[in-house]
Coordinates of C-alpha atoms in Angstrom, one line a residue:
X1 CA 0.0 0.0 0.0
X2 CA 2.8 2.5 1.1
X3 CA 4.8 2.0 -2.4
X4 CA 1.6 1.8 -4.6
X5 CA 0.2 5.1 -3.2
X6 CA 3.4 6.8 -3.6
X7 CA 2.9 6.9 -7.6
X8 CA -0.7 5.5 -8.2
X9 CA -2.1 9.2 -8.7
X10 CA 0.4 9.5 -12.0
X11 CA -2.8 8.8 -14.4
X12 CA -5.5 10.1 -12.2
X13 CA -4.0 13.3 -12.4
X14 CA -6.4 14.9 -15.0
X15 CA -10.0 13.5 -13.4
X16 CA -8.8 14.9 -9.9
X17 CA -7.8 18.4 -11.6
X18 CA -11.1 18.4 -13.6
X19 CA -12.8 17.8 -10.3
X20 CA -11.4 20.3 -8.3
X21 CA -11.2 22.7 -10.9
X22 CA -7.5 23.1 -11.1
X23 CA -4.5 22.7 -13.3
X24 CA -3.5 19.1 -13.6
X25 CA 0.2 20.3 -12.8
X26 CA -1.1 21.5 -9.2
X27 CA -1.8 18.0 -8.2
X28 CA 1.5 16.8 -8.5
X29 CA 2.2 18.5 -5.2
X30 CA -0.5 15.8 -3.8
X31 CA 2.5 12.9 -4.5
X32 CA 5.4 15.4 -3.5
X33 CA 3.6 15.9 -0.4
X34 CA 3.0 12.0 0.4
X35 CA 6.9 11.3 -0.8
X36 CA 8.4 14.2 1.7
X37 CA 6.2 13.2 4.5
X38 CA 7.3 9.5 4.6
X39 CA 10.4 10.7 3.8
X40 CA 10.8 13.1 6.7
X41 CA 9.2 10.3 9.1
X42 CA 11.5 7.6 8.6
X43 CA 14.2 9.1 10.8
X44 CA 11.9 9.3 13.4
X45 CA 10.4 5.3 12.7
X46 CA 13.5 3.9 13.8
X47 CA 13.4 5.2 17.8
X48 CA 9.7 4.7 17.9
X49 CA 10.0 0.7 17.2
X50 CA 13.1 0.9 19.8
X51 CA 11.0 2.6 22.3
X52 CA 7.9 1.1 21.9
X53 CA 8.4 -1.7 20.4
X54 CA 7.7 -2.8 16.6
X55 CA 5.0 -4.8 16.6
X56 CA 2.9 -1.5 18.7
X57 CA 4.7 1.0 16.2
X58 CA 3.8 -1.0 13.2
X59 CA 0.0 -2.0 14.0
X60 CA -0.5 1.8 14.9
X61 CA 0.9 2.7 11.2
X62 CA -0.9 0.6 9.8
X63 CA -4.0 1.9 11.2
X64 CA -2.8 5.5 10.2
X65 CA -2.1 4.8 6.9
X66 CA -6.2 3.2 6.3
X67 CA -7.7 5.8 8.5
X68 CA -6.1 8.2 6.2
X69 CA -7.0 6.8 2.8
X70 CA -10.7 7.0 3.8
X71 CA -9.9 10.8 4.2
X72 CA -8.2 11.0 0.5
X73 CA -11.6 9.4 -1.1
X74 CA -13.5 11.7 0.7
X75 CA -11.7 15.0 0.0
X76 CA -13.5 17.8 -1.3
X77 CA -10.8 19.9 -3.0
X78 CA -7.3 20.1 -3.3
X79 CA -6.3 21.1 0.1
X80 CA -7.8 18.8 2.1
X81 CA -6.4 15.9 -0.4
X82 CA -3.0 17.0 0.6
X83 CA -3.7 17.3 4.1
X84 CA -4.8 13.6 4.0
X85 CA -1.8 12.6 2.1
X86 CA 0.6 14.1 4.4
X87 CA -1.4 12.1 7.4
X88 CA -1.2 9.2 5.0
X89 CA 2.8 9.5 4.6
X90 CA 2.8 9.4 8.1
X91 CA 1.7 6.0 8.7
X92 CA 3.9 5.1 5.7
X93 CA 6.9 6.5 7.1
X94 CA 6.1 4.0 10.0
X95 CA 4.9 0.9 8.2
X96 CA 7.9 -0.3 5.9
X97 CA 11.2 0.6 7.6
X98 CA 9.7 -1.0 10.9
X99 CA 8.6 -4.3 9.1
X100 CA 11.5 -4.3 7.0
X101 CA 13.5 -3.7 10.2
X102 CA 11.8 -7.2 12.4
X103 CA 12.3 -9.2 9.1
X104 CA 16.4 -8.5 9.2
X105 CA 16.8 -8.7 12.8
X106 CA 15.6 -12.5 12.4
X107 CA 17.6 -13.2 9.4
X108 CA 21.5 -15.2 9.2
X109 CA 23.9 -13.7 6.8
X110 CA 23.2 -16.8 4.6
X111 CA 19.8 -16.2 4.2
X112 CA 19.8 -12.6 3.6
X113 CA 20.0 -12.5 -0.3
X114 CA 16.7 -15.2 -0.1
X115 CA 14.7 -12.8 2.4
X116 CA 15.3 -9.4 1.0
X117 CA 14.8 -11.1 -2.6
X118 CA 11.4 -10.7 -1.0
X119 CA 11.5 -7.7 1.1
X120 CA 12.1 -6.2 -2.7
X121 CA 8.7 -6.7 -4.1
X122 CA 6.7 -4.2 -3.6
X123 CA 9.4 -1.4 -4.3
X124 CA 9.4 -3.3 -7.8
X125 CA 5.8 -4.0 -8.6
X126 CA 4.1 -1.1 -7.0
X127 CA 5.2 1.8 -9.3
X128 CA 5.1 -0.4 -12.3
X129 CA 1.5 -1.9 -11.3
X130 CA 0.1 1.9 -10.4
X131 CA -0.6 3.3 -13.7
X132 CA -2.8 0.2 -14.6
X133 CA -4.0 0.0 -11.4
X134 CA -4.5 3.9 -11.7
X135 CA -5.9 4.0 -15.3
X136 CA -8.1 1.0 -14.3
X137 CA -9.6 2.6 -11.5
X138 CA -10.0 6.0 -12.9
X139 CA -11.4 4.6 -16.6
X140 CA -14.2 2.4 -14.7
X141 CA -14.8 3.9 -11.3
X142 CA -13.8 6.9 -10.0
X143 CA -10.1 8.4 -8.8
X144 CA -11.6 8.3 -5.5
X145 CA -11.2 4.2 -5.8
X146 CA -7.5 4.7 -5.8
X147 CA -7.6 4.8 -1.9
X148 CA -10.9 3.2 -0.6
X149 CA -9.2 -0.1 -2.1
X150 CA -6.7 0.4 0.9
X151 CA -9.2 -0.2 3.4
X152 CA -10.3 -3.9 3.1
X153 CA -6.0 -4.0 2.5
X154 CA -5.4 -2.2 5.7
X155 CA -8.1 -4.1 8.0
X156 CA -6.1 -7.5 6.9
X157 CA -2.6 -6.0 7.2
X158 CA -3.3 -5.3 10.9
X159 CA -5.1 -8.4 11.4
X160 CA -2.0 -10.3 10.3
X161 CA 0.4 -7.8 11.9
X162 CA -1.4 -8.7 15.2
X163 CA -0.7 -12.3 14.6
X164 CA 2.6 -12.7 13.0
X165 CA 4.8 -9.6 14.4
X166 CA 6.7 -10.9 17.7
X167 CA 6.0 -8.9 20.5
X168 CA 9.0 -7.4 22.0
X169 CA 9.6 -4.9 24.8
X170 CA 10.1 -1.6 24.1
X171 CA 13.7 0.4 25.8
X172 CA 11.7 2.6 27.4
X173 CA 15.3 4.5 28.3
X174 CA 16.2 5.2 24.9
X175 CA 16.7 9.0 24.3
X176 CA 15.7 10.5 21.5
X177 CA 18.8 13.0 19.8
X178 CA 15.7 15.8 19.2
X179 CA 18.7 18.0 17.8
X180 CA 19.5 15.3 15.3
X181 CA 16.1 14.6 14.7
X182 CA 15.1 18.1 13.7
X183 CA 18.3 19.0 11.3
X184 CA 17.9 15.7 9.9
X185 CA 13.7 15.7 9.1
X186 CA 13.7 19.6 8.5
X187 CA 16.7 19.1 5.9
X188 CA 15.4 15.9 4.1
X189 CA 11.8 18.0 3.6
X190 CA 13.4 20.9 2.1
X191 CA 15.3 19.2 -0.2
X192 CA 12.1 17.6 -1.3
X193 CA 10.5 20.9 -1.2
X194 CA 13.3 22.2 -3.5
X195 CA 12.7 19.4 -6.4
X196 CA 9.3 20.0 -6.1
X197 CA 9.6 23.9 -6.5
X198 CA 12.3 23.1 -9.3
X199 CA 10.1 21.3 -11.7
X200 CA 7.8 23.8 -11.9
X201 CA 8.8 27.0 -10.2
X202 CA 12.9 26.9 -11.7
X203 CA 13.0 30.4 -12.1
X204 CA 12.0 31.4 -8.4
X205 CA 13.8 32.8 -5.6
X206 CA 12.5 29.8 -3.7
X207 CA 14.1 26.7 -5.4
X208 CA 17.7 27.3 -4.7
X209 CA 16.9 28.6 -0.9
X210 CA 15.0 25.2 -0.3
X211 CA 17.7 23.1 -1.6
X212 CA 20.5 25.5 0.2
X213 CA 18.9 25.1 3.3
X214 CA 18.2 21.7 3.2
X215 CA 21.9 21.1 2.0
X216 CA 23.4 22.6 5.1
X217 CA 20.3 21.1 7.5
X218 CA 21.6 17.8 6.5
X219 CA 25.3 18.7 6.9
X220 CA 24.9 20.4 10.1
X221 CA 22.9 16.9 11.2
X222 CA 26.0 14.8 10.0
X223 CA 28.6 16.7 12.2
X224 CA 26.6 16.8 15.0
X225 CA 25.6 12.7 15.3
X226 CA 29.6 12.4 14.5
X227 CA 29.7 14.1 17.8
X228 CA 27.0 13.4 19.9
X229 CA 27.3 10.4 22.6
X230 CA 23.6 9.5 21.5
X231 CA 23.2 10.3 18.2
X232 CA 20.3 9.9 16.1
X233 CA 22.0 7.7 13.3
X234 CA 25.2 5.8 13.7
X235 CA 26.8 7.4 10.8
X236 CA 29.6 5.1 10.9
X237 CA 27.8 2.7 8.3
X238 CA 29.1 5.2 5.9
X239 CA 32.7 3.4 6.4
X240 CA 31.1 0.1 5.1
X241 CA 32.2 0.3 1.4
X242 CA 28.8 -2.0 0.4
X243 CA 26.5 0.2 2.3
X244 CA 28.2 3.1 0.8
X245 CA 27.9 2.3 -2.9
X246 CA 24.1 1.0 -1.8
X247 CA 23.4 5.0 -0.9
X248 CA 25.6 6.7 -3.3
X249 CA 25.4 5.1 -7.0
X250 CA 22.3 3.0 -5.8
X251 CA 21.1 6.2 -4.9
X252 CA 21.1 7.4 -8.4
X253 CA 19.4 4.0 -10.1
X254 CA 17.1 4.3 -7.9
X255 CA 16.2 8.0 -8.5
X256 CA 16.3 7.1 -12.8
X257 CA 13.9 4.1 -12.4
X258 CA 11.5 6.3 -10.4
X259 CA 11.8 8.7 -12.7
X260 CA 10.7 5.9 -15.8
X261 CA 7.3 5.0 -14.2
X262 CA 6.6 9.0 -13.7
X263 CA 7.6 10.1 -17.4
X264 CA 6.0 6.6 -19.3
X265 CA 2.1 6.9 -19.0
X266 CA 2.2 11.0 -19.6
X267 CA 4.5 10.3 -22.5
X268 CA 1.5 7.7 -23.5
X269 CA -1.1 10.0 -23.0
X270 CA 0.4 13.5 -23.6
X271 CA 2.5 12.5 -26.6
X272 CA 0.7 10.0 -27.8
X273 CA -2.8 10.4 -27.4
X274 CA -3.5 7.2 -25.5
X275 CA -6.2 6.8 -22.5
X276 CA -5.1 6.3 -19.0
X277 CA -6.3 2.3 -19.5
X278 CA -4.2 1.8 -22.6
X279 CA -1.3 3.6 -21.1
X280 CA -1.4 1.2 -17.9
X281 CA -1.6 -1.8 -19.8
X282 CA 1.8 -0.4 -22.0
X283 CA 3.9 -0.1 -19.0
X284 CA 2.2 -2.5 -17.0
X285 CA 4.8 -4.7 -19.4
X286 CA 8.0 -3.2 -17.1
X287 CA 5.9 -6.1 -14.8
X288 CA 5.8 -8.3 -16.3
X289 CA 9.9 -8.2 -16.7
X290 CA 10.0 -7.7 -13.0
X291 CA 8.4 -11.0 -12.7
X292 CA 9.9 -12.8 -15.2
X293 CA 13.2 -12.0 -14.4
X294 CA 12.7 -12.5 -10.9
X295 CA 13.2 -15.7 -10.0
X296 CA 16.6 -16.1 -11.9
X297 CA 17.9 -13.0 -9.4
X298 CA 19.5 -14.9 -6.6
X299 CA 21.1 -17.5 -9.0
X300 CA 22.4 -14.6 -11.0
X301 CA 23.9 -13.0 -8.1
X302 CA 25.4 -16.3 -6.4
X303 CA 26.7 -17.0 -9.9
X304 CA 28.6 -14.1 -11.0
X305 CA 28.9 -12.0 -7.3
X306 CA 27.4 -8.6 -6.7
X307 CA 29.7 -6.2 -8.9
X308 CA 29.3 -7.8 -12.2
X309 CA 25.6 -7.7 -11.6
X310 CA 25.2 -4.1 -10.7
X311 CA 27.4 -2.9 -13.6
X312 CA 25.0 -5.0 -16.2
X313 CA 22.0 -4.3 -14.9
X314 CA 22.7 -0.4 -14.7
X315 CA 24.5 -0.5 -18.5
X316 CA 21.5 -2.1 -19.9
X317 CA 18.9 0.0 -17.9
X318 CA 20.6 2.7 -19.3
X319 CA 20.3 1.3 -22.9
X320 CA 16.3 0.9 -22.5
X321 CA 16.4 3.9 -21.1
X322 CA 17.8 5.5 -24.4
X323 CA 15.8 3.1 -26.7
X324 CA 13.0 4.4 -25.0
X325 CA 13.6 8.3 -26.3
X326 CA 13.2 6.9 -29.9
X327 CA 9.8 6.1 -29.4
X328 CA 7.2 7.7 -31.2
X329 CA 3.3 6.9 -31.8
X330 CA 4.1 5.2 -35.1
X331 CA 6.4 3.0 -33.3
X332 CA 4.9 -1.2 -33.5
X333 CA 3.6 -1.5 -30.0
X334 CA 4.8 -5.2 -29.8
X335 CA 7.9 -3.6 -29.7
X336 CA 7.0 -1.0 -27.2
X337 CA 5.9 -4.0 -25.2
X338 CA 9.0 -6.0 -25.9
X339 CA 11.7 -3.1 -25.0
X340 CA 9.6 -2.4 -21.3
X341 CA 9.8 -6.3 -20.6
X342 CA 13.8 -5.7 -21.0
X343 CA 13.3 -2.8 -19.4
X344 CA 11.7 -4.1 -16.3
X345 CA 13.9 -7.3 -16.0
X346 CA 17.1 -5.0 -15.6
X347 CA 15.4 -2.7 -13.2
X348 CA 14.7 -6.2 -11.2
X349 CA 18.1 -7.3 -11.0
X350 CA 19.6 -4.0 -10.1
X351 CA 17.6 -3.4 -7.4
X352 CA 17.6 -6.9 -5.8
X353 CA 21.4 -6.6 -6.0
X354 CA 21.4 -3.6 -4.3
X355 CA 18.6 -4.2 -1.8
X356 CA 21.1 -7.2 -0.7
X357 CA 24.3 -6.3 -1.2
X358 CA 23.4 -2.9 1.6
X359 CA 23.2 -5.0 4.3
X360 CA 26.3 -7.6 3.6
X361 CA 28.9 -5.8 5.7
X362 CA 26.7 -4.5 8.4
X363 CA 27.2 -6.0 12.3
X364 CA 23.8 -6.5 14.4
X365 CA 24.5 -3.3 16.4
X366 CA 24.7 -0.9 13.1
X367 CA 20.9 -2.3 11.6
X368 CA 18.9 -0.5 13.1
X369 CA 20.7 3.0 12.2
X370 CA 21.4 1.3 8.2
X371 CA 18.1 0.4 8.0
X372 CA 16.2 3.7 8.9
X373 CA 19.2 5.6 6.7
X374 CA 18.8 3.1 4.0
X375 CA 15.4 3.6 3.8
X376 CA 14.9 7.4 4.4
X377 CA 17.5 7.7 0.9
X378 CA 15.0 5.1 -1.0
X379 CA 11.7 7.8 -0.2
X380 CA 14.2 10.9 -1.1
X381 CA 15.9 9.3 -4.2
X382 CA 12.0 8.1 -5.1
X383 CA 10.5 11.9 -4.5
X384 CA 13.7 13.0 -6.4
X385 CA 13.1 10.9 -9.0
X386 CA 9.7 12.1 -10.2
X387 CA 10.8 16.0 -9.8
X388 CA 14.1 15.4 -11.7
X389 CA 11.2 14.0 -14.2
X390 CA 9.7 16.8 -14.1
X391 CA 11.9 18.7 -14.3
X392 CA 13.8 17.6 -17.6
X393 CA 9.8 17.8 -19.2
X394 CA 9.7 21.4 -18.1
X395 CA 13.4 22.2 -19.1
X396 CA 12.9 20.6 -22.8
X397 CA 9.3 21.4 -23.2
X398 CA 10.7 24.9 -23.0
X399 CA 13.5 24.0 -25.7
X400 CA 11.6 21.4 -28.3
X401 CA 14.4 21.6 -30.4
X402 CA 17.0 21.1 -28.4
X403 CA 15.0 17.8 -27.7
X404 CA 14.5 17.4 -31.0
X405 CA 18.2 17.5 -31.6
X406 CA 19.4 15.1 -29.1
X407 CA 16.7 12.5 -30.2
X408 CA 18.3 12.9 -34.0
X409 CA 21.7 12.4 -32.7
X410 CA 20.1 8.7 -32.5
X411 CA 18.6 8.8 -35.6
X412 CA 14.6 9.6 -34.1
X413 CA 12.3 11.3 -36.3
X414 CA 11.8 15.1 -35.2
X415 CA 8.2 14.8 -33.4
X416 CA 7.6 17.7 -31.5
X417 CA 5.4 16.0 -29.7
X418 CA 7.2 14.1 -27.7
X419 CA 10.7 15.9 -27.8
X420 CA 10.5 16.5 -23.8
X421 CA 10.2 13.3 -23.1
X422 CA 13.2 12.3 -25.7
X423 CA 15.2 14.9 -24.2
X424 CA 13.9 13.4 -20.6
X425 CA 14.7 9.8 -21.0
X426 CA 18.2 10.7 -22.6
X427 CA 19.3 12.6 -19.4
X428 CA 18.2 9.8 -17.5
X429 CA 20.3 7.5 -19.4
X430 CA 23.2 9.3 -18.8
X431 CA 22.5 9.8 -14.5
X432 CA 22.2 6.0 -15.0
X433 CA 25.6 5.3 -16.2
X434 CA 27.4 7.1 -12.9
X435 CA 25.1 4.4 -11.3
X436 CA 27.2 2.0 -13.5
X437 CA 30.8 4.2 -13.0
X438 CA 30.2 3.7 -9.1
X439 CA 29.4 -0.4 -9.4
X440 CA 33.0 -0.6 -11.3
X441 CA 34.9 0.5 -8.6
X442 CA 33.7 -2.0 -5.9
X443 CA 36.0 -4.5 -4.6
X444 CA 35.6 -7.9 -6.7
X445 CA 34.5 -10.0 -3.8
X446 CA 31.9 -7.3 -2.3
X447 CA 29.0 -8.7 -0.4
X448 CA 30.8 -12.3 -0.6
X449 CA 29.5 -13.3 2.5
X450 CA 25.8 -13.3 1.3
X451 CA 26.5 -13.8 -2.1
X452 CA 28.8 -16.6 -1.4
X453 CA 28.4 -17.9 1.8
X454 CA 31.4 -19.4 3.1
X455 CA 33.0 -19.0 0.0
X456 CA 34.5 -15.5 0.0
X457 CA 38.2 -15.2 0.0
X458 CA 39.6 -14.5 3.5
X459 CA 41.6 -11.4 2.2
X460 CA 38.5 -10.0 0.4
X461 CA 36.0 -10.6 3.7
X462 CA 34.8 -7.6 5.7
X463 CA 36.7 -6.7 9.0
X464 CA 34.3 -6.3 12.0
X465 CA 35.1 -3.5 14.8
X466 CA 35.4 -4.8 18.0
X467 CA 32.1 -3.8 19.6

């Protein structure tokens, strides 16, 4: 539910602005909202399941996150939507680090790659699923169905979380750094903030503050937990060269493939001229890749090791990515079809990999702090990967030609219809292939101890500090 609602509004976007009277472009801050607000809570999720305990935490998010989706189908105008998205974000900001957080707690190093090839579904199939899912809902029902089908969803999911999550006592001791806290959730929603106002308002006074501000909120945040005797994030995951390349070049595939799901169905629509159905069922194929590909993951990965698999899977996600801005309407779509299967079965192995590999190198006491840093990264580089989106649409939409240009560099006819989104999905192409630079300078042997178990080479295995 968290994933899906973070991009399921992409092709109800014109019924909800015809509704409420307003430009469809003004309900994009609806998603930014949701995106920065379970963004900004994740920091926060990690001390709540420590001080309360996770299963408590995680049935109380839950129950958020429905309570809230009844207030999304019943909003009245734009406002209030927004309102209820932030309150929705919160329980989302609660839900899926916490759960994720119980499932690795409970999970041996050799079984890590097998339990977060799971963990990894719904990051995968959500955006992909949410324009069909979207266009199905909107075509046949109403956009208001988008979120009343989270409440028989959410009555089960706390029914089960009631009966499956352990109970565990809460350290009612545990302080809360409120000075690391603050930097770190005031800097992570300007940031967002800043993407937002960048895709549409580039040219204001606003954009660059946002983004300054947020920069040096997150800065000041980093040299004050490398300080403080209880600080709010143990920072010293950063020294784990897996979890590092996880949150630096992972960062960046995951802010292109986010971007992909955001920039497909408009391009469908807006360029062209497709419904919101026909749209969801075209890049409802990225899927059916996901799927397909997925159960040859682990092997692939115990096979060949974690670096060889990030570098292919971000070299030929940037090649779809490419392939993708020489589309046009004329273009066969069995072909269209056949390049967003490819295009969905390198998306799947990247981010497996990556989802695994985080984790390889990190000791028991350093999960809780990975995990809540690991996952506030996935909601920014998610949020940053729609604005970056649009973004590039606003940047060439303003410059058709230049668009235009790039695309003929590849041989594309010049179809001004969909030059921003040529120009878009070439720019993404490119941020992919740092993603790609960054896998090639990992050690051989990285994340051997998952990938291999008991087969890694002593020289190449991870050194543990002493606790």
């Amino acid at each position: 539910m968290e994933f899906l609602d973070g991009t399921v509004l992409v092709t109800a976007i014109p019924s909800i602005a015809d509704d409420f009277g307003v430009a469809a472009a003004s309900v994009n801050i609806t998603m930014t909202a949701y995106l920065m607000t379970v963004a900004m809570g994740i920091p926060l999720s990690g001390w709540l399941a420590e001080r309360f305990g996770a299963r408590s935490i995680f049935c109380a998010a839950i129950a958020l996150f429905t309570v809230a989706s009844l207030l999304c189908a019943l909003s009245q105008d734009l406002t209030m939507l927004t309102l209820s998205r932030i309150l929705q974000g919160a329980g989302g900001a609660m839900m899926v680090p916490v759960g994720t957080l119980v499932v690795l707690r409970g999970t041996p190093k050799s079984e890590l790659l097998r339990a977060t090839a799971y963990l990894v579904w719904p990051g995968l199939l959500a955006p992909v699923l949410a324009p069909l899912v979207g266009g199905a809902l909107t075509t046949y029902l109403s956009w208001h169905w988008i979120f009343l089908v989270n409440l028989p969803l959410g009555v089960a999911a706390f029914l089960a979380a009631l009966r499956l999550v352990p109970r565990a006592a809460g350290d009612r001791k545990r302080r809360l750094d409120w000075l690391g806290l603050a930097l770190t959730t005031f800097g992570v929603g300007a940031l967002v903030v800043g993407l937002e106002l960048a895709s549409s308002h580039l040219e204001g006074p606003w954009t660059l503050l946002s983004v300054v501000f947020g920069t040096a909120a997150l800065a000041s945040a980093v040299l004050w937990m490398l300080r403080a005797a209880n600080p709010l994030f143990d920072l010293t995951v950063f020294s784990t060269r897996t979890f590092r390349a996880t949150n630096s070049g992972g960062f960046i595939y995951r802010l292109t493939i986010s971007a992909v799901p955001f920039l497909l169905p408009l391009m469908f629509q807006e360029g062209f001229g497709w419904s919101p159905l026909h749209a969801g069922i075209m890049v409802a194929a990225v899927f059916i890749g996901n799927i397909g590909i997925k159960p040859a993951t682990t092997p692939l990965i115990r096979r060949f090791g974690f670096k060889p698999v990030l570098v292919f899977a971000s070299l030929a996600s940037a090649v779809t990515f490419a392939l993708c801005a020489l589309l046009t309407e004329r273009t066969p779509e069995p072909l269209i079809f056949a390049l967003l299967v490819c295009s969905g079965a390198f998306r799947s192995i990247g981010f497996s990999a990556y989802a695994s590999v985080q984790y390889a190198d990190i000791g028991p006491a350093q999960l809780t702090s990975a995990n809540a840093v690991s996952a506030t990264l996935v909601q920014l580089s998610t949020g940053a990967g729609i604005a970056v989106g649009a973004l590039l649409l606003r940047v060439f939409g303003s410059a058709p030609l230049l668009a235009s240009g790039l695309g003929g560099v590849l041989g594309a006819s010049p179809d001004t219809g969909v030059a921003p989104y040529r120009g878009a999905f070439l720019s993404i192409a490119l941020l992919m292939l740092l993603s790609t630079a960054d896998s090639l300078m990992l050690p051989r042997h990285a994340g051997a101890e998952v990938s291999r178990p008991g087969r890694a080479p002593a020289a190449e295995r991870p050194r543990r500090r002493p606790a």
